Amino acid sequence: MQVNIKTLIDDRQCYETVRELRWPEGCQCPFCDSKRVIKRGFNEKEPAKQRYACKDCGKRFDDLTDTIFAGHHQPLKVWILCLYFMGLNLSNRQIAQELDLDRTDVQKMTTQLRESVVKKSHQ
């Protein structure tokens, strides 16, 4: 029996973890830093992704707005698994095989993740 690792990762837990790491003191607007934020339902394509609205600046955002994970076609759990495999020092080819992705997609993902880590370490 062959098991696909993507089926073992829980979407809700990935988003809860992102929320906890991103906003340890509670959700705040990525545009104006206000804590006067209300929940506005969930994303239709990713039901674990919470949407919000800021009561101060009026802008809308979600759990991934203004993060390295925003605006990509791969779900959050795929990015998390990619990070995990990078930590195990797997090659892009091995990661692509494990996640059943195109190698060029994995190359783009790992490059963006590495650049983000380097950028964060220089701040």
PDB file of N, CA and C in Angstrom, residues 25-112:
ATOM      1  N   GLU A  25      -0.241  37.459  19.654  1.00  0.00           N
ATOM      2  CA  GLU A  25      -1.047  38.316  20.538  1.00  0.00           C
ATOM      3  C   GLU A  25      -2.449  38.543  19.991  1.00  0.00           C
ATOM      4  N   GLY A  26      -2.834  37.821  18.957  1.00  0.00           N
ATOM      5  CA  GLY A  26      -4.136  37.991  18.333  1.00  0.00           C
ATOM      6  C   GLY A  26      -4.002  38.638  16.963  1.00  0.00           C
ATOM      7  N   CYS A  27      -4.962  38.369  16.108  1.00  0.00           N
ATOM      8  CA  CYS A  27      -4.933  38.835  14.724  1.00  0.00           C
ATOM      9  C   CYS A  27      -4.833  40.358  14.640  1.00  0.00           C
ATOM     10  N   GLN A  28      -4.016  40.827  13.697  1.00  0.00           N
ATOM     11  CA  GLN A  28      -3.947  42.252  13.430  1.00  0.00           C
ATOM     12  C   GLN A  28      -3.807  42.501  11.942  1.00  0.00           C
ATOM     13  N   CYS A  29      -4.251  43.662  11.514  1.00  0.00           N
ATOM     14  CA  CYS A  29      -4.257  44.028  10.105  1.00  0.00           C
ATOM     15  C   CYS A  29      -2.831  44.156   9.563  1.00  0.00           C
ATOM     16  N   PRO A  30      -2.522  43.487   8.445  1.00  0.00           N
ATOM     17  CA  PRO A  30      -1.177  43.599   7.876  1.00  0.00           C
ATOM     18  C   PRO A  30      -0.938  44.951   7.196  1.00  0.00           C
ATOM     19  N   PHE A  31      -1.978  45.740   7.010  1.00  0.00           N
ATOM     20  CA  PHE A  31      -1.844  47.026   6.334  1.00  0.00           C
ATOM     21  C   PHE A  31      -1.628  48.183   7.317  1.00  0.00           C
ATOM     22  N   CYS A  32      -2.354  48.163   8.453  1.00  0.00           N
ATOM     23  CA  CYS A  32      -2.250  49.291   9.392  1.00  0.00           C
ATOM     24  C   CYS A  32      -1.904  48.850  10.811  1.00  0.00           C
ATOM     25  N   ASP A  33      -1.722  47.554  11.022  1.00  0.00           N
ATOM     26  CA  ASP A  33      -1.370  46.968  12.323  1.00  0.00           C
ATOM     27  C   ASP A  33      -2.454  47.086  13.392  1.00  0.00           C
ATOM     28  N   SER A  34      -3.653  47.450  13.003  1.00  0.00           N
ATOM     29  CA  SER A  34      -4.757  47.547  13.958  1.00  0.00           C
ATOM     30  C   SER A  34      -5.159  46.160  14.448  1.00  0.00           C
ATOM     31  N   LYS A  35      -5.573  46.097  15.703  1.00  0.00           N
ATOM     32  CA  LYS A  35      -6.096  44.852  16.260  1.00  0.00           C
ATOM     33  C   LYS A  35      -7.622  44.827  16.199  1.00  0.00           C
ATOM     34  N   ARG A  36      -8.198  45.885  15.650  1.00  0.00           N
ATOM     35  CA  ARG A  36      -9.657  45.956  15.498  1.00  0.00           C
ATOM     36  C   ARG A  36     -10.045  45.258  14.189  1.00  0.00           C
ATOM     37  N   VAL A  37     -10.056  43.948  14.274  1.00  0.00           N
ATOM     38  CA  VAL A  37     -10.256  43.089  13.106  1.00  0.00           C
ATOM     39  C   VAL A  37     -11.457  42.181  13.360  1.00  0.00           C
ATOM     40  N   ILE A  38     -12.261  41.971  12.321  1.00  0.00           N
ATOM     41  CA  ILE A  38     -13.384  41.037  12.433  1.00  0.00           C
ATOM     42  C   ILE A  38     -13.213  39.912  11.418  1.00  0.00           C
ATOM     43  N   LYS A  39     -13.733  38.753  11.764  1.00  0.00           N
ATOM     44  CA  LYS A  39     -13.692  37.608  10.851  1.00  0.00           C
ATOM     45  C   LYS A  39     -14.777  37.790   9.801  1.00  0.00           C
ATOM     46  N   ARG A  40     -14.445  37.427   8.551  1.00  0.00           N
ATOM     47  CA  ARG A  40     -15.377  37.580   7.421  1.00  0.00           C
ATOM     48  C   ARG A  40     -15.560  36.271   6.657  1.00  0.00           C
ATOM     49  N   GLY A  41     -15.682  35.183   7.362  1.00  0.00           N
ATOM     50  CA  GLY A  41     -15.904  33.898   6.700  1.00  0.00           C
ATOM     51  C   GLY A  41     -14.606  33.233   6.278  1.00  0.00           C
ATOM     52  N   PHE A  42     -14.777  32.224   5.428  1.00  0.00           N
ATOM     53  CA  PHE A  42     -13.626  31.443   4.974  1.00  0.00           C
ATOM     54  C   PHE A  42     -13.537  31.475   3.462  1.00  0.00           C
ATOM     55  N   ASN A  43     -12.364  31.176   2.950  1.00  0.00           N
ATOM     56  CA  ASN A  43     -12.109  31.104   1.522  1.00  0.00           C
ATOM     57  C   ASN A  43     -12.866  29.918   0.927  1.00  0.00           C
ATOM     58  N   GLU A  44     -13.463  30.121  -0.257  1.00  0.00           N
ATOM     59  CA  GLU A  44     -14.246  29.048  -0.885  1.00  0.00           C
ATOM     60  C   GLU A  44     -13.377  27.874  -1.331  1.00  0.00           C
ATOM     61  N   LYS A  45     -12.195  28.163  -1.866  1.00  0.00           N
ATOM     62  CA  LYS A  45     -11.326  27.101  -2.376  1.00  0.00           C
ATOM     63  C   LYS A  45     -10.526  26.419  -1.271  1.00  0.00           C
ATOM     64  N   GLU A  46     -10.212  27.169  -0.209  1.00  0.00           N
ATOM     65  CA  GLU A  46      -9.473  26.617   0.926  1.00  0.00           C
ATOM     66  C   GLU A  46     -10.272  26.919   2.196  1.00  0.00           C
ATOM     67  N   PRO A  47     -11.192  26.040   2.554  1.00  0.00           N
ATOM     68  CA  PRO A  47     -12.113  26.326   3.658  1.00  0.00           C
ATOM     69  C   PRO A  47     -11.456  26.525   5.024  1.00  0.00           C
ATOM     70  N   ALA A  48     -10.189  26.187   5.179  1.00  0.00           N
ATOM     71  CA  ALA A  48      -9.508  26.413   6.452  1.00  0.00           C
ATOM     72  C   ALA A  48      -8.904  27.821   6.532  1.00  0.00           C
ATOM     73  N   LYS A  49      -8.860  28.524   5.386  1.00  0.00           N
ATOM     74  CA  LYS A  49      -8.255  29.859   5.332  1.00  0.00           C
ATOM     75  C   LYS A  49      -9.289  30.912   5.754  1.00  0.00           C
ATOM     76  N   GLN A  50      -9.035  31.556   6.887  1.00  0.00           N
ATOM     77  CA  GLN A  50      -9.935  32.575   7.437  1.00  0.00           C
ATOM     78  C   GLN A  50      -9.757  33.894   6.696  1.00  0.00           C
ATOM     79  N   ARG A  51     -10.882  34.579   6.453  1.00  0.00           N
ATOM     80  CA  ARG A  51     -10.848  35.929   5.886  1.00  0.00           C
ATOM     81  C   ARG A  51     -11.198  36.923   6.984  1.00  0.00           C
ATOM     82  N   TYR A  52     -10.663  38.154   6.850  1.00  0.00           N
ATOM     83  CA  TYR A  52     -10.840  39.184   7.868  1.00  0.00           C
ATOM     84  C   TYR A  52     -11.108  40.536   7.201  1.00  0.00           C
ATOM     85  N   ALA A  53     -11.599  41.465   8.012  1.00  0.00           N
ATOM     86  CA  ALA A  53     -11.731  42.861   7.604  1.00  0.00           C
ATOM     87  C   ALA A  53     -11.252  43.722   8.763  1.00  0.00           C
ATOM     88  N   CYS A  54     -10.532  44.786   8.427  1.00  0.00           N
ATOM     89  CA  CYS A  54     -10.031  45.717   9.440  1.00  0.00           C
ATOM     90  C   CYS A  54     -11.082  46.804   9.674  1.00  0.00           C
ATOM     91  N   LYS A  55     -11.414  47.048  10.921  1.00  0.00           N
ATOM     92  CA  LYS A  55     -12.405  48.072  11.248  1.00  0.00           C
ATOM     93  C   LYS A  55     -11.802  49.477  11.193  1.00  0.00           C
ATOM     94  N   ASP A  56     -10.480  49.603  11.180  1.00  0.00           N
ATOM     95  CA  ASP A  56      -9.849  50.918  11.121  1.00  0.00           C
ATOM     96  C   ASP A  56      -9.586  51.380   9.686  1.00  0.00           C
ATOM     97  N   CYS A  57      -8.864  50.561   8.913  1.00  0.00           N
ATOM     98  CA  CYS A  57      -8.533  50.987   7.544  1.00  0.00           C
ATOM     99  C   CYS A  57      -9.519  50.447   6.505  1.00  0.00           C
ATOM    100  N   GLY A  58     -10.365  49.480   6.901  1.00  0.00           N
ATOM    101  CA  GLY A  58     -11.384  48.946   6.000  1.00  0.00           C
ATOM    102  C   GLY A  58     -10.895  47.907   5.009  1.00  0.00           C
ATOM    103  N   LYS A  59      -9.622  47.587   5.035  1.00  0.00           N
ATOM    104  CA  LYS A  59      -9.101  46.604   4.081  1.00  0.00           C
ATOM    105  C   LYS A  59      -9.433  45.188   4.523  1.00  0.00           C
ATOM    106  N   ARG A  60      -9.518  44.317   3.518  1.00  0.00           N
ATOM    107  CA  ARG A  60      -9.770  42.893   3.755  1.00  0.00           C
ATOM    108  C   ARG A  60      -8.487  42.117   3.524  1.00  0.00           C
ATOM    109  N   PHE A  61      -8.358  41.026   4.257  1.00  0.00           N
ATOM    110  CA  PHE A  61      -7.165  40.189   4.132  1.00  0.00           C
ATOM    111  C   PHE A  61      -7.500  38.793   4.620  1.00  0.00           C
ATOM    112  N   ASP A  62      -6.543  37.877   4.466  1.00  0.00           N
ATOM    113  CA  ASP A  62      -6.729  36.515   4.967  1.00  0.00           C
ATOM    114  C   ASP A  62      -5.471  36.080   5.712  1.00  0.00           C
ATOM    115  N   ASP A  63      -5.465  34.840   6.143  1.00  0.00           N
ATOM    116  CA  ASP A  63      -4.350  34.323   6.940  1.00  0.00           C
ATOM    117  C   ASP A  63      -2.992  34.452   6.247  1.00  0.00           C
ATOM    118  N   LEU A  64      -2.989  34.431   4.921  1.00  0.00           N
ATOM    119  CA  LEU A  64      -1.726  34.412   4.181  1.00  0.00           C
ATOM    120  C   LEU A  64      -1.344  35.756   3.557  1.00  0.00           C
ATOM    121  N   THR A  65      -2.214  36.744   3.644  1.00  0.00           N
ATOM    122  CA  THR A  65      -1.917  38.052   3.052  1.00  0.00           C
ATOM    123  C   THR A  65      -0.581  38.569   3.565  1.00  0.00           C
ATOM    124  N   ASP A  66       0.237  39.051   2.627  1.00  0.00           N
ATOM    125  CA  ASP A  66       1.542  39.635   2.948  1.00  0.00           C
ATOM    126  C   ASP A  66       2.508  38.614   3.567  1.00  0.00           C
ATOM    127  N   THR A  67       2.394  37.343   3.142  1.00  0.00           N
ATOM    128  CA  THR A  67       3.348  36.315   3.555  1.00  0.00           C
ATOM    129  C   THR A  67       3.940  35.671   2.302  1.00  0.00           C
ATOM    130  N   ILE A  68       4.961  34.887   2.469  1.00  0.00           N
ATOM    131  CA  ILE A  68       5.591  34.176   1.358  1.00  0.00           C
ATOM    132  C   ILE A  68       4.617  33.199   0.706  1.00  0.00           C
ATOM    133  N   PHE A  69       3.596  32.768   1.437  1.00  0.00           N
ATOM    134  CA  PHE A  69       2.654  31.772   0.926  1.00  0.00           C
ATOM    135  C   PHE A  69       1.512  32.376   0.117  1.00  0.00           C
ATOM    136  N   ALA A  70       1.377  33.681   0.120  1.00  0.00           N
ATOM    137  CA  ALA A  70       0.235  34.343  -0.536  1.00  0.00           C
ATOM    138  C   ALA A  70       0.372  34.342  -2.055  1.00  0.00           C
ATOM    139  N   GLY A  71      -0.759  34.183  -2.725  1.00  0.00           N
ATOM    140  CA  GLY A  71      -0.819  34.340  -4.170  1.00  0.00           C
ATOM    141  C   GLY A  71      -0.245  33.214  -5.009  1.00  0.00           C
ATOM    142  N   HIS A  72      -0.106  32.050  -4.443  1.00  0.00           N
ATOM    143  CA  HIS A  72       0.438  30.914  -5.188  1.00  0.00           C
ATOM    144  C   HIS A  72      -0.636  29.848  -5.367  1.00  0.00           C
ATOM    145  N   HIS A  73      -0.462  29.041  -6.395  1.00  0.00           N
ATOM    146  CA  HIS A  73      -1.486  28.039  -6.683  1.00  0.00           C
ATOM    147  C   HIS A  73      -1.379  26.779  -5.826  1.00  0.00           C
ATOM    148  N   GLN A  74      -0.265  26.596  -5.144  1.00  0.00           N
ATOM    149  CA  GLN A  74      -0.124  25.422  -4.284  1.00  0.00           C
ATOM    150  C   GLN A  74      -0.759  25.697  -2.917  1.00  0.00           C
ATOM    151  N   PRO A  75      -1.480  24.735  -2.358  1.00  0.00           N
ATOM    152  CA  PRO A  75      -2.068  24.918  -1.034  1.00  0.00           C
ATOM    153  C   PRO A  75      -0.995  25.060   0.049  1.00  0.00           C
ATOM    154  N   LEU A  76      -1.380  25.643   1.164  1.00  0.00           N
ATOM    155  CA  LEU A  76      -0.453  25.878   2.273  1.00  0.00           C
ATOM    156  C   LEU A  76       0.233  24.594   2.717  1.00  0.00           C
ATOM    157  N   LYS A  77      -0.507  23.484   2.805  1.00  0.00           N
ATOM    158  CA  LYS A  77       0.116  22.253   3.295  1.00  0.00           C
ATOM    159  C   LYS A  77       1.239  21.772   2.372  1.00  0.00           C
ATOM    160  N   VAL A  78       1.158  22.079   1.091  1.00  0.00           N
ATOM    161  CA  VAL A  78       2.235  21.706   0.164  1.00  0.00           C
ATOM    162  C   VAL A  78       3.481  22.540   0.457  1.00  0.00           C
ATOM    163  N   TRP A  79       3.287  23.826   0.743  1.00  0.00           N
ATOM    164  CA  TRP A  79       4.419  24.686   1.122  1.00  0.00           C
ATOM    165  C   TRP A  79       5.053  24.202   2.429  1.00  0.00           C
ATOM    166  N   ILE A  80       4.227  23.815   3.384  1.00  0.00           N
ATOM    167  CA  ILE A  80       4.737  23.332   4.676  1.00  0.00           C
ATOM    168  C   ILE A  80       5.532  22.035   4.472  1.00  0.00           C
ATOM    169  N   LEU A  81       4.995  21.141   3.662  1.00  0.00           N
ATOM    170  CA  LEU A  81       5.725  19.899   3.372  1.00  0.00           C
ATOM    171  C   LEU A  81       7.030  20.179   2.627  1.00  0.00           C
ATOM    172  N   CYS A  82       7.003  21.138   1.726  1.00  0.00           N
ATOM    173  CA  CYS A  82       8.217  21.513   1.004  1.00  0.00           C
ATOM    174  C   CYS A  82       9.278  22.013   1.992  1.00  0.00           C
ATOM    175  N   LEU A  83       8.871  22.860   2.925  1.00  0.00           N
ATOM    176  CA  LEU A  83       9.798  23.327   3.968  1.00  0.00           C
ATOM    177  C   LEU A  83      10.354  22.163   4.780  1.00  0.00           C
ATOM    178  N   TYR A  84       9.475  21.241   5.128  1.00  0.00           N
ATOM    179  CA  TYR A  84       9.889  20.073   5.899  1.00  0.00           C
ATOM    180  C   TYR A  84      10.945  19.266   5.139  1.00  0.00           C
ATOM    181  N   PHE A  85      10.676  19.010   3.864  1.00  0.00           N
ATOM    182  CA  PHE A  85      11.623  18.241   3.062  1.00  0.00           C
ATOM    183  C   PHE A  85      12.931  18.995   2.846  1.00  0.00           C
ATOM    184  N   MET A  86      12.846  20.317   2.735  1.00  0.00           N
ATOM    185  CA  MET A  86      14.074  21.106   2.632  1.00  0.00           C
ATOM    186  C   MET A  86      14.908  20.935   3.897  1.00  0.00           C
ATOM    187  N   GLY A  87      14.232  20.895   5.047  1.00  0.00           N
ATOM    188  CA  GLY A  87      14.921  20.685   6.323  1.00  0.00           C
ATOM    189  C   GLY A  87      15.580  19.318   6.416  1.00  0.00           C
ATOM    190  N   LEU A  88      15.047  18.352   5.681  1.00  0.00           N
ATOM    191  CA  LEU A  88      15.655  17.020   5.624  1.00  0.00           C
ATOM    192  C   LEU A  88      16.756  16.946   4.583  1.00  0.00           C
ATOM    193  N   ASN A  89      16.985  18.080   3.910  1.00  0.00           N
ATOM    194  CA  ASN A  89      18.031  18.204   2.902  1.00  0.00           C
ATOM    195  C   ASN A  89      17.761  17.352   1.663  1.00  0.00           C
ATOM    196  N   LEU A  90      16.492  17.204   1.304  1.00  0.00           N
ATOM    197  CA  LEU A  90      16.142  16.501   0.067  1.00  0.00           C
ATOM    198  C   LEU A  90      16.406  17.425  -1.117  1.00  0.00           C
ATOM    199  N   SER A  91      16.747  16.848  -2.238  1.00  0.00           N
ATOM    200  CA  SER A  91      16.947  17.627  -3.458  1.00  0.00           C
ATOM    201  C   SER A  91      15.591  18.074  -4.001  1.00  0.00           C
ATOM    202  N   ASN A  92      15.609  19.049  -4.895  1.00  0.00           N
ATOM    203  CA  ASN A  92      14.364  19.491  -5.536  1.00  0.00           C
ATOM    204  C   ASN A  92      13.694  18.336  -6.282  1.00  0.00           C
ATOM    205  N   ARG A  93      14.495  17.497  -6.892  1.00  0.00           N
ATOM    206  CA  ARG A  93      13.951  16.334  -7.609  1.00  0.00           C
ATOM    207  C   ARG A  93      13.230  15.396  -6.640  1.00  0.00           C
ATOM    208  N   GLN A  94      13.843  15.149  -5.486  1.00  0.00           N
ATOM    209  CA  GLN A  94      13.228  14.272  -4.490  1.00  0.00           C
ATOM    210  C   GLN A  94      11.943  14.895  -3.924  1.00  0.00           C
ATOM    211  N   ILE A  95      11.981  16.203  -3.669  1.00  0.00           N
ATOM    212  CA  ILE A  95      10.791  16.892  -3.151  1.00  0.00           C
ATOM    213  C   ILE A  95       9.665  16.812  -4.175  1.00  0.00           C
ATOM    214  N   ALA A  96       9.988  17.066  -5.440  1.00  0.00           N
ATOM    215  CA  ALA A  96       8.985  16.992  -6.504  1.00  0.00           C
ATOM    216  C   ALA A  96       8.366  15.601  -6.558  1.00  0.00           C
ATOM    217  N   GLN A  97       9.193  14.589  -6.428  1.00  0.00           N
ATOM    218  CA  GLN A  97       8.701  13.212  -6.463  1.00  0.00           C
ATOM    219  C   GLN A  97       7.800  12.935  -5.256  1.00  0.00           C
ATOM    220  N   GLU A  98       8.216  13.340  -4.071  1.00  0.00           N
ATOM    221  CA  GLU A  98       7.425  13.096  -2.859  1.00  0.00           C
ATOM    222  C   GLU A  98       6.081  13.817  -2.894  1.00  0.00           C
ATOM    223  N   LEU A  99       6.065  15.034  -3.447  1.00  0.00           N
ATOM    224  CA  LEU A  99       4.845  15.842  -3.467  1.00  0.00           C
ATOM    225  C   LEU A  99       4.055  15.699  -4.764  1.00  0.00           C
ATOM    226  N   ASP A 100       4.574  14.896  -5.678  1.00  0.00           N
ATOM    227  CA  ASP A 100       3.935  14.685  -6.980  1.00  0.00           C
ATOM    228  C   ASP A 100       3.728  16.022  -7.702  1.00  0.00           C
ATOM    229  N   LEU A 101       4.820  16.795  -7.757  1.00  0.00           N
ATOM    230  CA  LEU A 101       4.803  18.111  -8.410  1.00  0.00           C
ATOM    231  C   LEU A 101       5.827  18.146  -9.529  1.00  0.00           C
ATOM    232  N   ASP A 102       5.661  19.103 -10.411  1.00  0.00           N
ATOM    233  CA  ASP A 102       6.625  19.349 -11.464  1.00  0.00           C
ATOM    234  C   ASP A 102       7.908  19.901 -10.842  1.00  0.00           C
ATOM    235  N   ARG A 103       9.058  19.474 -11.340  1.00  0.00           N
ATOM    236  CA  ARG A 103      10.334  19.923 -10.766  1.00  0.00           C
ATOM    237  C   ARG A 103      10.524  21.427 -10.884  1.00  0.00           C
ATOM    238  N   THR A 104      10.015  22.037 -11.944  1.00  0.00           N
ATOM    239  CA  THR A 104      10.167  23.500 -12.071  1.00  0.00           C
ATOM    240  C   THR A 104       9.333  24.221 -11.016  1.00  0.00           C
ATOM    241  N   ASP A 105       8.161  23.681 -10.662  1.00  0.00           N
ATOM    242  CA  ASP A 105       7.362  24.274  -9.581  1.00  0.00           C
ATOM    243  C   ASP A 105       8.107  24.194  -8.253  1.00  0.00           C
ATOM    244  N   VAL A 106       8.695  23.047  -7.991  1.00  0.00           N
ATOM    245  CA  VAL A 106       9.447  22.870  -6.747  1.00  0.00           C
ATOM    246  C   VAL A 106      10.670  23.787  -6.735  1.00  0.00           C
ATOM    247  N   GLN A 107      11.332  23.941  -7.863  1.00  0.00           N
ATOM    248  CA  GLN A 107      12.488  24.843  -7.948  1.00  0.00           C
ATOM    249  C   GLN A 107      12.071  26.263  -7.567  1.00  0.00           C
ATOM    250  N   LYS A 108      10.940  26.726  -8.094  1.00  0.00           N
ATOM    251  CA  LYS A 108      10.446  28.071  -7.766  1.00  0.00           C
ATOM    252  C   LYS A 108      10.109  28.183  -6.282  1.00  0.00           C
ATOM    253  N   MET A 109       9.459  27.162  -5.754  1.00  0.00           N
ATOM    254  CA  MET A 109       9.064  27.189  -4.346  1.00  0.00           C
ATOM    255  C   MET A 109      10.282  27.222  -3.427  1.00  0.00           C
ATOM    256  N   THR A 110      11.239  26.342  -3.662  1.00  0.00           N
ATOM    257  CA  THR A 110      12.405  26.289  -2.780  1.00  0.00           C
ATOM    258  C   THR A 110      13.241  27.558  -2.894  1.00  0.00           C
ATOM    259  N   THR A 111      13.319  28.127  -4.087  1.00  0.00           N
ATOM    260  CA  THR A 111      14.051  29.389  -4.260  1.00  0.00           C
ATOM    261  C   THR A 111      13.383  30.500  -3.461  1.00  0.00           C
ATOM    262  N   GLN A 112      12.062  30.605  -3.568  1.00  0.00           N
ATOM    263  CA  GLN A 112      11.336  31.637  -2.819  1.00  0.00           C
ATOM    264  C   GLN A 112      11.471  31.436  -1.319  1.00  0.00           C
TER     265      GLN A 112
END
